[in-house]
């Protein structure tokens, strides 16, 4: 069995991104999450070093970290390099260091990619009671590690290295970069005050957390900012911060692109939704919120199609068709427009397993039928509200539209785009 070989690479955990409340060892490479066993012993501390093309840094950082930790907690720690199959073969270089550094373990991921998930996969394979992360490029000063560790041992659930407390800072950042970094933080504060506001440096990628504070909770990280996820979904009581100066990169290149900024925004909104009342309702009733929003947007586009066509067909200055005829054609084409968008976008993930023109046509017929029924419901609701309950017609129209949108969405989800699980 390869797993027993001392210098072998670690197996890559699969399944949900969830850290167990006890350290696990893989029983068998093929049945990962189901087949985990409680490992013989746990250790005090596991430190993940995520890498992508850090071949020029990896030896230095391992050497520095081992030196520090061998002094402080000999034999009670492990260093876990999680490399995403770097073209410069960082994983191979790291593996070559294992004989020299017995506390070093290396994981090479070939299927998944991304900083945040790399960190969690590393934690999943870790044996420590305290789980940490540090960049491989020496921008995070290793000495701070012992202060962080000390803080957790003193009772903190989370210890964060911060650029924004005493002793912290950045080395030679341009005004623009400082501005961007602070802007991102401010945005986070507005969207997620209860999460982002708990630390001075929510962007920090240098921190450690008690295993018990995040165990058995599925994490849904996105992009770079794993700390947000830990703060947002973990059970974090006491927090400690330690100042540090973010060093300039000496070797290799940063992997940050504009994509990471977009992902950051997406991550913030997702956490915001998950944490709010809406998120609790969504989870309780399993409402596919993203899909509903897409459906609503498509519906909105249909209104424009409908209006434009009505004008082109029935306006006296254009074709001048009878109003009822014009309206019917306009509505039908709008329904067709909505179907195309929904089929490709709103339910695109479901459509991909139901290919073929015939199936598509069937979906269209169902969609059409449900929408027409929706129209009847729309009128009925409107009439009841206005004539029976005396509601203002515009308000009544709004309520009717909202009800019909939900009706249309739900029935179409259940009938038109339903995927039968049976194979
Ligand atoms: N496994 C893996 N997969 N590692 C990655 C990936 C990836 O897709 N992308 C980046 N890394 C590794 C890098 O090799 C490095 O060790 C670390 O993650 C940080 O990447 P950088 O590209 O150097 O990021 P930075 O210098 O902009 O640092 C920013 O992000 C850090 C991490 O969140 C700053 O915001 C830091 O404060 C923060 O610690
Ligand atoms: Mn860096």
Tab-separated table of C-alpha atoms and ligand atoms in Angstrom:
chain	number	residue	atom	x	y	z
A	1	UNK	CA	0.000	0.000	0.000
A	2	UNK	CA	1.469	3.279	-1.077
A	3	UNK	CA	-0.020	5.204	1.838
A	4	UNK	CA	2.351	3.465	4.201
A	5	UNK	CA	5.456	4.378	2.266
A	6	UNK	CA	7.174	7.085	4.297
A	7	UNK	CA	8.199	9.269	1.380
A	8	UNK	CA	5.043	8.855	-0.657
A	9	UNK	CA	2.731	11.718	-1.514
A	10	UNK	CA	-0.424	12.170	0.535
A	11	UNK	CA	-3.664	11.000	-0.953
A	12	UNK	CA	-5.957	13.810	-1.960
A	13	UNK	CA	-9.219	13.817	-0.001
A	14	UNK	CA	-12.399	14.108	-2.054
A	15	UNK	CA	-16.023	14.864	-1.309
A	16	UNK	CA	-17.332	17.893	0.567
A	17	UNK	CA	-14.832	20.383	1.956
A	18	UNK	CA	-15.322	19.417	5.552
A	19	UNK	CA	-12.778	18.895	8.291
A	20	UNK	CA	-13.529	16.069	10.713
A	21	UNK	CA	-13.513	16.610	14.439
A	22	UNK	CA	-10.745	14.066	14.787
A	23	UNK	CA	-7.718	13.511	12.599
A	24	UNK	CA	-8.370	10.840	10.032
A	25	UNK	CA	-6.300	8.496	7.973
A	26	UNK	CA	-7.504	7.211	4.673
A	27	UNK	CA	-8.467	3.581	4.770
A	28	UNK	CA	-8.387	3.116	1.079
A	29	UNK	CA	-7.576	5.372	-1.799
A	30	UNK	CA	-10.873	4.748	-3.566
A	31	UNK	CA	-13.449	5.212	-0.855
A	32	UNK	CA	-12.242	8.353	0.641
A	33	UNK	CA	-14.733	10.171	2.699
A	34	UNK	CA	-16.754	7.156	3.590
A	35	UNK	CA	-13.646	5.180	4.341
A	36	UNK	CA	-11.838	7.342	6.843
A	37	UNK	CA	-10.655	5.880	10.084
A	38	UNK	CA	-9.776	7.552	13.286
A	39	UNK	CA	-6.018	7.780	13.176
A	40	UNK	CA	-3.790	6.422	15.898
A	41	UNK	CA	-2.743	9.705	17.357
A	42	UNK	CA	-3.207	13.374	16.868
A	43	UNK	CA	-0.518	15.981	17.187
A	44	UNK	CA	-0.564	19.549	18.330
A	45	UNK	CA	-0.187	21.517	15.144
A	46	UNK	CA	-0.552	21.150	11.372
A	47	UNK	CA	0.548	23.937	9.080
A	48	UNK	CA	-0.598	24.004	5.459
A	49	UNK	CA	1.670	25.591	2.873
A	50	UNK	CA	-0.352	26.025	-0.321
A	51	UNK	CA	1.863	26.292	-3.377
A	52	UNK	CA	1.627	27.052	-7.029
A	53	UNK	CA	4.933	27.500	-8.824
A	54	UNK	CA	6.909	28.125	-5.659
A	55	UNK	CA	9.862	25.952	-6.647
A	56	UNK	CA	12.281	28.766	-5.878
A	57	UNK	CA	10.867	29.339	-2.379
A	58	UNK	CA	9.870	25.961	-1.093
A	59	UNK	CA	13.184	24.849	0.315
A	60	UNK	CA	13.777	28.108	2.193
A	61	UNK	CA	10.360	28.213	3.771
A	62	UNK	CA	10.490	24.558	4.861
A	63	UNK	CA	13.925	25.093	6.340
A	64	UNK	CA	12.842	28.191	8.275
A	65	UNK	CA	9.602	26.709	9.561
A	66	UNK	CA	11.176	23.422	10.631
A	67	UNK	CA	13.912	25.286	12.442
A	68	UNK	CA	11.383	27.303	14.422
A	69	UNK	CA	8.983	24.497	15.201
A	70	UNK	CA	11.683	21.937	16.052
A	71	UNK	CA	12.695	24.322	18.796
A	72	UNK	CA	9.226	25.160	20.030
A	73	UNK	CA	7.251	21.926	19.741
A	74	UNK	CA	9.590	19.151	18.589
A	75	UNK	CA	7.770	16.170	17.119
A	76	UNK	CA	4.392	17.763	17.783
A	77	UNK	CA	3.848	19.373	14.414
A	78	UNK	CA	3.662	18.650	10.722
A	79	UNK	CA	4.144	20.779	7.613
A	80	UNK	CA	1.825	19.989	4.747
A	81	UNK	CA	2.636	21.278	1.300
A	82	UNK	CA	-0.470	21.254	-0.902
A	83	UNK	CA	0.579	21.832	-4.469
A	84	UNK	CA	-1.772	22.124	-7.423
A	85	UNK	CA	0.353	20.214	-9.861
A	86	UNK	CA	2.610	23.221	-10.500
A	87	UNK	CA	4.279	23.309	-13.910
A	88	UNK	CA	7.563	24.016	-12.111
A	89	UNK	CA	7.036	20.766	-10.191
A	90	UNK	CA	7.029	22.325	-6.733
A	91	UNK	CA	5.498	19.124	-5.390
A	92	UNK	CA	8.447	17.114	-6.630
A	93	UNK	CA	10.953	19.471	-5.080
A	94	UNK	CA	9.027	19.315	-1.813
A	95	UNK	CA	8.889	15.555	-1.965
A	96	UNK	CA	12.637	15.517	-2.374
A	97	UNK	CA	12.938	17.359	0.949
A	98	UNK	CA	10.949	14.818	2.895
A	99	UNK	CA	13.877	12.610	3.815
A	100	UNK	CA	15.622	15.603	5.312
A	101	UNK	CA	12.526	16.950	7.119
A	102	UNK	CA	10.583	14.094	8.720
A	103	UNK	CA	7.712	16.418	9.720
A	104	UNK	CA	7.071	17.300	6.090
A	105	UNK	CA	4.200	15.801	4.071
A	106	UNK	CA	3.287	16.652	0.502
A	107	UNK	CA	0.037	16.547	-1.439
A	108	UNK	CA	-0.168	16.926	-5.191
A	109	UNK	CA	-3.625	17.825	-6.461
A	110	UNK	CA	-4.340	17.159	-10.091
A	111	UNK	CA	-8.112	17.407	-10.306
A	112	UNK	CA	-8.969	20.414	-8.175
A	113	UNK	CA	-7.370	23.830	-8.186
A	114	UNK	CA	-7.476	26.997	-6.132
A	115	UNK	CA	-5.931	28.381	-3.009
A	116	UNK	CA	-8.868	28.044	-0.614
A	117	UNK	CA	-9.768	24.483	-1.430
A	118	UNK	CA	-6.071	23.553	-1.289
A	119	UNK	CA	-5.956	24.749	2.293
A	120	UNK	CA	-9.026	22.765	3.301
A	121	UNK	CA	-7.874	19.602	1.543
A	122	UNK	CA	-4.674	19.980	3.514
A	123	UNK	CA	-6.566	20.354	6.783
A	124	UNK	CA	-8.577	17.275	5.926
A	125	UNK	CA	-5.407	15.247	5.733
A	126	UNK	CA	-3.915	16.921	8.801
A	127	UNK	CA	-3.463	15.331	12.205
A	128	UNK	CA	-3.189	18.491	14.281
A	129	UNK	CA	-5.555	19.852	16.915
A	130	UNK	CA	-4.592	23.303	15.716
A	131	UNK	CA	-4.757	23.954	11.977
A	132	UNK	CA	-2.813	26.744	10.322
A	133	UNK	CA	-1.909	28.209	6.959
A	134	UNK	CA	1.012	30.262	5.679
A	135	UNK	CA	2.034	31.464	2.202
A	136	UNK	CA	5.022	29.699	0.669
A	137	UNK	CA	6.635	32.817	-0.754
A	138	UNK	CA	8.144	34.151	2.496
A	139	UNK	CA	5.855	37.177	2.443
A	140	UNK	CA	4.522	35.968	5.788
A	141	UNK	CA	7.371	36.225	8.321
A	142	UNK	CA	7.841	32.790	9.939
A	143	UNK	CA	8.661	34.169	13.424
A	144	UNK	CA	5.076	35.337	13.869
A	145	UNK	CA	4.040	31.707	13.827
A	146	UNK	CA	5.048	31.089	17.420
A	147	UNK	CA	3.071	34.075	18.649
A	148	UNK	CA	-0.004	32.823	16.804
A	149	UNK	CA	0.451	29.348	18.213
A	150	UNK	CA	0.853	30.742	21.672
A	151	UNK	CA	-2.387	32.711	21.347
A	152	UNK	CA	-4.348	29.575	20.473
A	153	UNK	CA	-2.750	27.665	23.313
A	154	UNK	CA	-3.843	30.488	25.617
A	155	UNK	CA	-7.443	29.925	24.619
A	156	UNK	CA	-8.139	31.676	21.323
A	157	UNK	CA	-10.170	29.732	18.762
A	158	UNK	CA	-8.625	31.723	15.973
A	159	UNK	CA	-5.335	33.620	15.784
A	160	UNK	CA	-4.796	35.905	12.811
A	161	UNK	CA	-1.628	37.598	11.655
A	162	UNK	CA	-2.705	41.137	10.873
A	163	UNK	CA	-1.212	44.004	8.904
A	164	UNK	CA	-3.476	46.433	10.696
A	165	UNK	CA	-2.623	46.136	14.374
A	166	UNK	CA	0.412	47.335	16.245
A	167	UNK	CA	3.572	45.952	14.723
A	168	UNK	CA	1.792	45.325	11.439
A	169	UNK	CA	2.061	46.862	7.994
A	170	UNK	CA	2.986	46.429	4.387
A	171	UNK	CA	6.432	47.010	2.990
A	172	UNK	CA	6.460	48.907	-0.282
A	173	UNK	CA	2.922	49.001	-1.496
A	174	UNK	CA	1.838	51.654	-3.955
A	175	UNK	CA	-0.984	53.984	-2.989
A	176	UNK	CA	-3.221	52.251	-5.532
A	177	UNK	CA	-2.652	48.827	-4.019
A	178	UNK	CA	-3.253	50.058	-0.479
A	179	UNK	CA	-6.427	51.724	-1.674
A	180	UNK	CA	-7.644	48.563	-3.389
A	181	UNK	CA	-6.910	46.434	-0.353
A	182	UNK	CA	-8.698	48.823	2.011
A	183	UNK	CA	-11.561	49.240	-0.442
A	184	UNK	CA	-12.102	45.507	-0.546
A	185	UNK	CA	-12.111	45.425	3.232
A	186	UNK	CA	-14.607	48.303	3.494
A	187	UNK	CA	-16.903	46.580	1.066
A	188	UNK	CA	-16.695	43.472	3.198
A	189	UNK	CA	-17.579	45.526	6.259
A	190	UNK	CA	-20.656	46.897	4.566
A	191	UNK	CA	-21.859	43.540	3.318
A	192	UNK	CA	-20.839	41.373	6.251
A	193	UNK	CA	-20.255	43.569	9.295
A	194	UNK	CA	-20.700	40.705	11.744
A	195	UNK	CA	-18.050	38.605	10.035
A	196	UNK	CA	-15.525	40.947	8.472
A	197	UNK	CA	-15.754	43.352	11.402
A	198	UNK	CA	-14.449	40.793	13.856
A	199	UNK	CA	-10.859	41.074	12.672
A	200	UNK	CA	-8.702	43.982	11.561
A	201	UNK	CA	-7.278	42.091	8.563
A	202	UNK	CA	-9.942	39.848	7.052
A	203	UNK	CA	-7.797	39.400	3.925
A	204	UNK	CA	-5.048	37.696	5.867
A	205	UNK	CA	-3.943	34.325	4.595
A	206	UNK	CA	-1.781	33.746	7.653
A	207	UNK	CA	-3.719	32.373	10.598
A	208	UNK	CA	-4.504	29.345	12.686
A	209	UNK	CA	-7.719	27.924	14.011
A	210	UNK	CA	-8.678	25.300	16.537
A	211	UNK	CA	-9.867	22.180	14.728
A	212	UNK	CA	-12.965	21.919	16.907
A	213	UNK	CA	-14.085	25.395	15.775
A	214	UNK	CA	-14.504	24.369	12.146
A	215	UNK	CA	-14.986	20.618	12.290
A	216	UNK	CA	-18.022	18.958	10.774
A	217	UNK	CA	-19.138	22.075	8.947
A	218	UNK	CA	-19.031	22.082	5.204
A	219	UNK	CA	-17.066	25.009	3.883
A	220	UNK	CA	-17.779	26.625	0.539
A	221	UNK	CA	-14.715	28.735	-0.080
A	222	UNK	CA	-14.268	30.699	-3.224
A	223	UNK	CA	-11.127	32.308	-4.501
A	224	UNK	CA	-8.409	33.485	-2.178
A	225	UNK	CA	-9.957	34.489	1.091
A	226	UNK	CA	-10.281	31.378	3.159
A	227	UNK	CA	-10.315	33.337	6.418
A	228	UNK	CA	-13.712	34.794	5.485
A	229	UNK	CA	-15.089	31.316	5.209
A	230	UNK	CA	-13.649	30.230	8.543
A	231	UNK	CA	-15.058	33.327	10.238
A	232	UNK	CA	-18.390	33.076	8.480
A	233	UNK	CA	-19.112	29.415	8.978
A	234	UNK	CA	-16.948	28.377	11.906
A	235	UNK	CA	-17.886	28.429	15.553
A	236	UNK	CA	-15.367	31.054	16.521
A	237	UNK	CA	-15.409	32.443	20.039
A	238	UNK	CA	-12.250	34.163	21.130
A	239	UNK	CA	-10.043	35.746	18.446
A	240	UNK	CA	-6.447	36.894	18.821
A	241	UNK	CA	-4.469	39.073	16.422
A	242	UNK	CA	-0.738	39.419	16.019
A	243	UNK	CA	0.829	42.223	14.000
A	244	UNK	CA	3.102	41.411	11.061
A	245	UNK	CA	4.653	43.208	8.134
A	246	UNK	CA	3.701	41.757	4.767
A	247	UNK	CA	7.075	41.278	3.101
A	248	UNK	CA	7.893	41.862	-0.552
A	249	UNK	CA	8.087	38.793	-2.695
A	250	UNK	CA	11.705	37.929	-3.498
A	251	UNK	CA	11.195	34.896	-5.725
A	252	UNK	CA	8.477	33.688	-8.050
A	253	UNK	CA	5.298	35.531	-8.946
A	254	UNK	CA	2.015	36.426	-7.295
A	255	UNK	CA	-0.968	34.526	-8.642
A	256	UNK	CA	-3.471	37.300	-8.016
A	257	UNK	CA	-5.384	38.530	-11.069
A	258	UNK	CA	-8.608	40.484	-11.463
A	259	UNK	CA	-10.396	37.154	-11.276
A	260	UNK	CA	-9.637	37.026	-7.559
A	261	UNK	CA	-11.375	40.368	-7.020
A	262	UNK	CA	-14.511	39.121	-8.718
A	263	UNK	CA	-14.375	35.922	-6.696
A	264	UNK	CA	-14.004	37.952	-3.548
A	265	UNK	CA	-17.205	39.868	-4.306
A	266	UNK	CA	-19.022	36.671	-5.110
A	267	UNK	CA	-17.755	35.099	-1.910
A	268	UNK	CA	-18.933	38.046	0.179
A	269	UNK	CA	-22.447	37.977	-1.241
A	270	UNK	CA	-22.678	34.236	-0.830
A	271	UNK	CA	-21.673	34.413	2.810
A	272	UNK	CA	-24.015	37.327	3.293
A	273	UNK	CA	-26.940	35.345	1.986
A	274	UNK	CA	-26.015	32.223	3.934
A	275	UNK	CA	-25.761	34.160	7.181
A	276	UNK	CA	-28.887	36.300	6.920
A	277	UNK	CA	-32.524	35.516	7.528
A	278	UNK	CA	-32.925	34.852	3.825
A	279	UNK	CA	-30.183	32.228	4.050
A	280	UNK	CA	-31.889	30.458	6.932
A	281	UNK	CA	-35.181	30.366	5.060
A	282	UNK	CA	-33.354	29.240	1.943
A	283	UNK	CA	-31.663	26.381	3.786
A	284	UNK	CA	-34.777	25.363	5.665
A	285	UNK	CA	-36.962	25.142	2.594
A	286	UNK	CA	-34.171	24.345	0.158
A	287	UNK	CA	-35.002	27.250	-2.121
A	288	UNK	CA	-32.741	27.390	-5.185
A	289	UNK	CA	-32.215	31.117	-4.822
A	290	UNK	CA	-29.674	31.597	-7.623
A	291	UNK	CA	-31.985	29.861	-10.055
A	292	UNK	CA	-34.967	31.918	-8.955
A	293	UNK	CA	-33.009	35.127	-9.493
A	294	UNK	CA	-31.973	34.008	-12.984
A	295	UNK	CA	-35.543	33.070	-13.755
A	296	UNK	CA	-36.710	36.495	-12.611
A	297	UNK	CA	-34.151	38.235	-14.814
A	298	UNK	CA	-35.204	36.207	-17.813
A	299	UNK	CA	-38.817	37.095	-17.083
A	300	UNK	CA	-37.804	40.734	-17.028
A	301	UNK	CA	-36.208	40.417	-20.460
A	302	UNK	CA	-39.491	38.914	-21.677
A	303	UNK	CA	-41.337	42.068	-20.695
A	304	UNK	CA	-39.208	44.077	-23.104
A	305	UNK	CA	-39.702	41.600	-25.924
A	306	UNK	CA	-43.431	41.639	-25.299
A	307	UNK	CA	-43.667	45.442	-25.208
A	308	UNK	CA	-41.567	45.962	-28.302
A	309	UNK	CA	-43.515	43.435	-30.322
A	310	UNK	CA	-46.837	44.802	-29.218
A	311	UNK	CA	-45.730	48.173	-30.484
A	312	UNK	CA	-44.403	46.818	-33.783
A	313	UNK	CA	-47.483	44.711	-34.450
A	314	UNK	CA	-50.419	46.737	-33.217
A	315	UNK	CA	-49.464	50.387	-33.099
A	316	UNK	CA	-51.406	52.447	-35.670
A	317	UNK	CA	-48.102	53.888	-36.940
A	318	UNK	CA	-46.627	50.434	-37.575
A	319	UNK	CA	-48.429	47.245	-38.663
A	320	UNK	CA	-51.673	48.170	-36.988
A	321	UNK	CA	-52.906	44.614	-36.333
A	322	UNK	CA	-55.932	44.245	-34.051
A	323	UNK	CA	-54.805	44.684	-30.448
A	324	UNK	CA	-55.789	41.219	-29.282
A	325	UNK	CA	-54.024	39.531	-32.148
A	326	UNK	CA	-50.914	41.664	-31.678
A	327	UNK	CA	-50.847	41.009	-27.964
A	328	UNK	CA	-51.219	37.254	-28.457
A	329	UNK	CA	-48.351	37.065	-30.905
A	330	UNK	CA	-46.198	39.299	-28.712
A	331	UNK	CA	-46.872	37.183	-25.633
A	332	UNK	CA	-46.127	33.950	-27.453
A	333	UNK	CA	-42.838	35.219	-28.806
A	334	UNK	CA	-41.926	36.536	-25.356
A	335	UNK	CA	-42.604	33.087	-23.951
A	336	UNK	CA	-40.367	31.625	-26.633
A	337	UNK	CA	-37.645	34.145	-25.755
A	338	UNK	CA	-37.894	33.255	-22.085
A	339	UNK	CA	-37.782	29.584	-22.844
A	340	UNK	CA	-34.549	29.885	-24.794
A	341	UNK	CA	-32.822	31.808	-22.024
A	342	UNK	CA	-34.094	29.585	-19.273
A	343	UNK	CA	-33.144	26.462	-21.155
A	344	UNK	CA	-29.615	27.697	-21.754
A	345	UNK	CA	-28.985	29.648	-18.562
A	346	UNK	CA	-31.418	29.285	-15.664
A	347	UNK	CA	-31.655	25.526	-15.984
A	348	UNK	CA	-28.567	25.055	-18.140
A	349	UNK	CA	-27.005	22.602	-15.700
A	350	UNK	CA	-30.082	20.370	-15.909
A	351	UNK	CA	-30.472	20.715	-19.663
A	352	UNK	CA	-27.045	19.290	-20.310
A	353	UNK	CA	-28.244	15.847	-19.273
A	354	UNK	CA	-31.416	16.063	-21.388
A	355	UNK	CA	-30.065	16.700	-24.847
A	356	UNK	CA	-31.819	16.312	-28.193
A	357	UNK	CA	-34.254	18.424	-30.173
A	358	UNK	CA	-37.230	16.263	-29.238
A	359	UNK	CA	-36.674	16.611	-25.514
A	360	UNK	CA	-36.165	20.277	-25.988
A	361	UNK	CA	-39.402	20.663	-27.823
A	362	UNK	CA	-41.197	18.777	-25.069
A	363	UNK	CA	-39.731	21.159	-22.513
A	364	UNK	CA	-40.918	24.067	-24.594
A	365	UNK	CA	-44.477	22.741	-24.753
A	366	UNK	CA	-44.595	22.247	-21.003
A	367	UNK	CA	-43.099	25.661	-20.401
A	368	UNK	CA	-45.598	27.222	-22.746
A	369	UNK	CA	-48.518	25.523	-21.070
A	370	UNK	CA	-47.385	26.488	-17.578
A	371	UNK	CA	-46.878	30.087	-18.632
A	372	UNK	CA	-50.332	30.297	-20.168
A	373	UNK	CA	-51.831	28.853	-17.009
A	374	UNK	CA	-49.763	31.482	-15.214
A	375	UNK	CA	-51.434	34.160	-17.279
A	376	UNK	CA	-54.854	32.977	-16.160
A	377	UNK	CA	-53.653	32.909	-12.567
A	378	UNK	CA	-52.293	36.411	-13.063
A	379	UNK	CA	-55.676	37.737	-14.136
A	380	UNK	CA	-57.532	35.892	-11.388
A	381	UNK	CA	-55.244	37.176	-8.663
A	382	UNK	CA	-55.471	40.660	-10.036
A	383	UNK	CA	-59.260	40.592	-10.116
A	384	UNK	CA	-59.599	39.134	-6.644
A	385	UNK	CA	-57.245	41.764	-5.220
A	386	UNK	CA	-58.823	44.696	-6.987
A	387	UNK	CA	-62.530	43.888	-7.061
A	388	UNK	CA	-62.963	41.780	-3.940
A	389	UNK	CA	-60.334	43.249	-1.631
A	390	UNK	CA	-60.198	46.787	-2.969
A	391	UNK	CA	-56.423	46.854	-3.393
A	392	UNK	CA	-54.873	49.612	-5.506
A	393	UNK	CA	-54.605	48.224	-9.084
A	394	UNK	CA	-50.866	48.890	-9.423
A	395	UNK	CA	-50.066	47.267	-6.134
A	396	UNK	CA	-52.373	44.403	-7.080
A	397	UNK	CA	-50.550	44.009	-10.386
A	398	UNK	CA	-47.214	43.853	-8.580
A	399	UNK	CA	-48.450	41.203	-6.178
A	400	UNK	CA	-49.984	39.219	-9.027
A	401	UNK	CA	-46.741	39.333	-10.999
A	402	UNK	CA	-44.758	38.174	-7.962
A	403	UNK	CA	-47.121	35.279	-7.305
A	404	UNK	CA	-47.116	34.207	-10.929
A	405	UNK	CA	-43.328	34.382	-11.166
A	406	UNK	CA	-43.018	31.988	-8.241
A	407	UNK	CA	-45.733	29.769	-9.715
A	408	UNK	CA	-44.038	29.699	-13.103
A	409	UNK	CA	-40.668	29.042	-11.564
A	410	UNK	CA	-41.772	26.270	-9.294
A	411	UNK	CA	-43.848	24.364	-11.791
A	412	UNK	CA	-41.256	24.672	-14.500
A	413	UNK	CA	-38.556	23.488	-12.129
A	414	UNK	CA	-40.647	20.489	-11.133
A	415	UNK	CA	-42.176	19.693	-14.530
A	416	UNK	CA	-40.323	21.141	-17.484
A	417	UNK	CA	-36.725	20.790	-16.349
A	418	UNK	CA	-37.106	17.920	-13.952
A	419	UNK	CA	-34.365	15.352	-14.272
A	420	UNK	CA	-35.352	11.846	-13.425
A	421	UNK	CA	-32.664	10.373	-11.267
A	422	UNK	CA	-33.267	6.833	-12.444
A	423	UNK	CA	-30.658	5.804	-14.955
B	1	LIG	N1	-2.248	25.095	-4.000
B	1	LIG	C1	-2.408	26.329	-4.492
B	1	LIG	N2	-3.306	26.519	-5.507
B	1	LIG	N3	-1.711	27.350	-3.991
B	1	LIG	C2	-1.887	28.585	-4.514
B	1	LIG	C3	-2.794	28.842	-5.556
B	1	LIG	C4	-3.538	27.734	-6.084
B	1	LIG	O1	-4.356	27.859	-6.991
B	1	LIG	N4	-2.748	30.163	-5.845
B	1	LIG	C5	-1.855	30.696	-5.002
B	1	LIG	N5	-1.300	29.762	-4.204
B	1	LIG	C6	-0.301	29.928	-3.146
B	1	LIG	C7	0.933	30.637	-3.582
B	1	LIG	O2	1.891	29.742	-4.114
B	1	LIG	C8	1.387	31.280	-2.291
B	1	LIG	O3	2.082	30.363	-1.474
B	1	LIG	C9	0.081	31.640	-1.602
B	1	LIG	O4	-0.891	30.768	-2.149
B	1	LIG	C10	-0.344	33.109	-1.812
B	1	LIG	O5	-0.377	33.422	-3.182
B	1	LIG	P1	0.163	34.791	-3.766
B	1	LIG	O6	-0.139	34.800	-5.224
B	1	LIG	O7	1.585	34.971	-3.363
B	1	LIG	O8	-0.803	35.863	-3.040
B	1	LIG	P2	-0.472	37.340	-2.504
B	1	LIG	O9	0.985	37.571	-2.348
B	1	LIG	O10	-1.253	38.307	-3.300
B	1	LIG	O11	-1.111	37.325	-1.024
B	1	LIG	C11	-2.463	37.682	-0.740
B	1	LIG	O12	-3.147	36.540	-0.444
B	1	LIG	C12	-2.598	35.830	0.649
B	1	LIG	C13	-3.336	34.533	0.789
B	1	LIG	O13	-4.651	34.724	1.050
B	1	LIG	C14	-2.525	38.597	0.492
B	1	LIG	O14	-3.869	39.010	0.637
B	1	LIG	C15	-2.042	37.916	1.744
B	1	LIG	O15	-2.276	38.655	2.919
B	1	LIG	C16	-2.688	36.629	1.924
B	1	LIG	O16	-2.009	35.970	2.958
B	2	LIG	MN1	2.454	36.257	-2.120
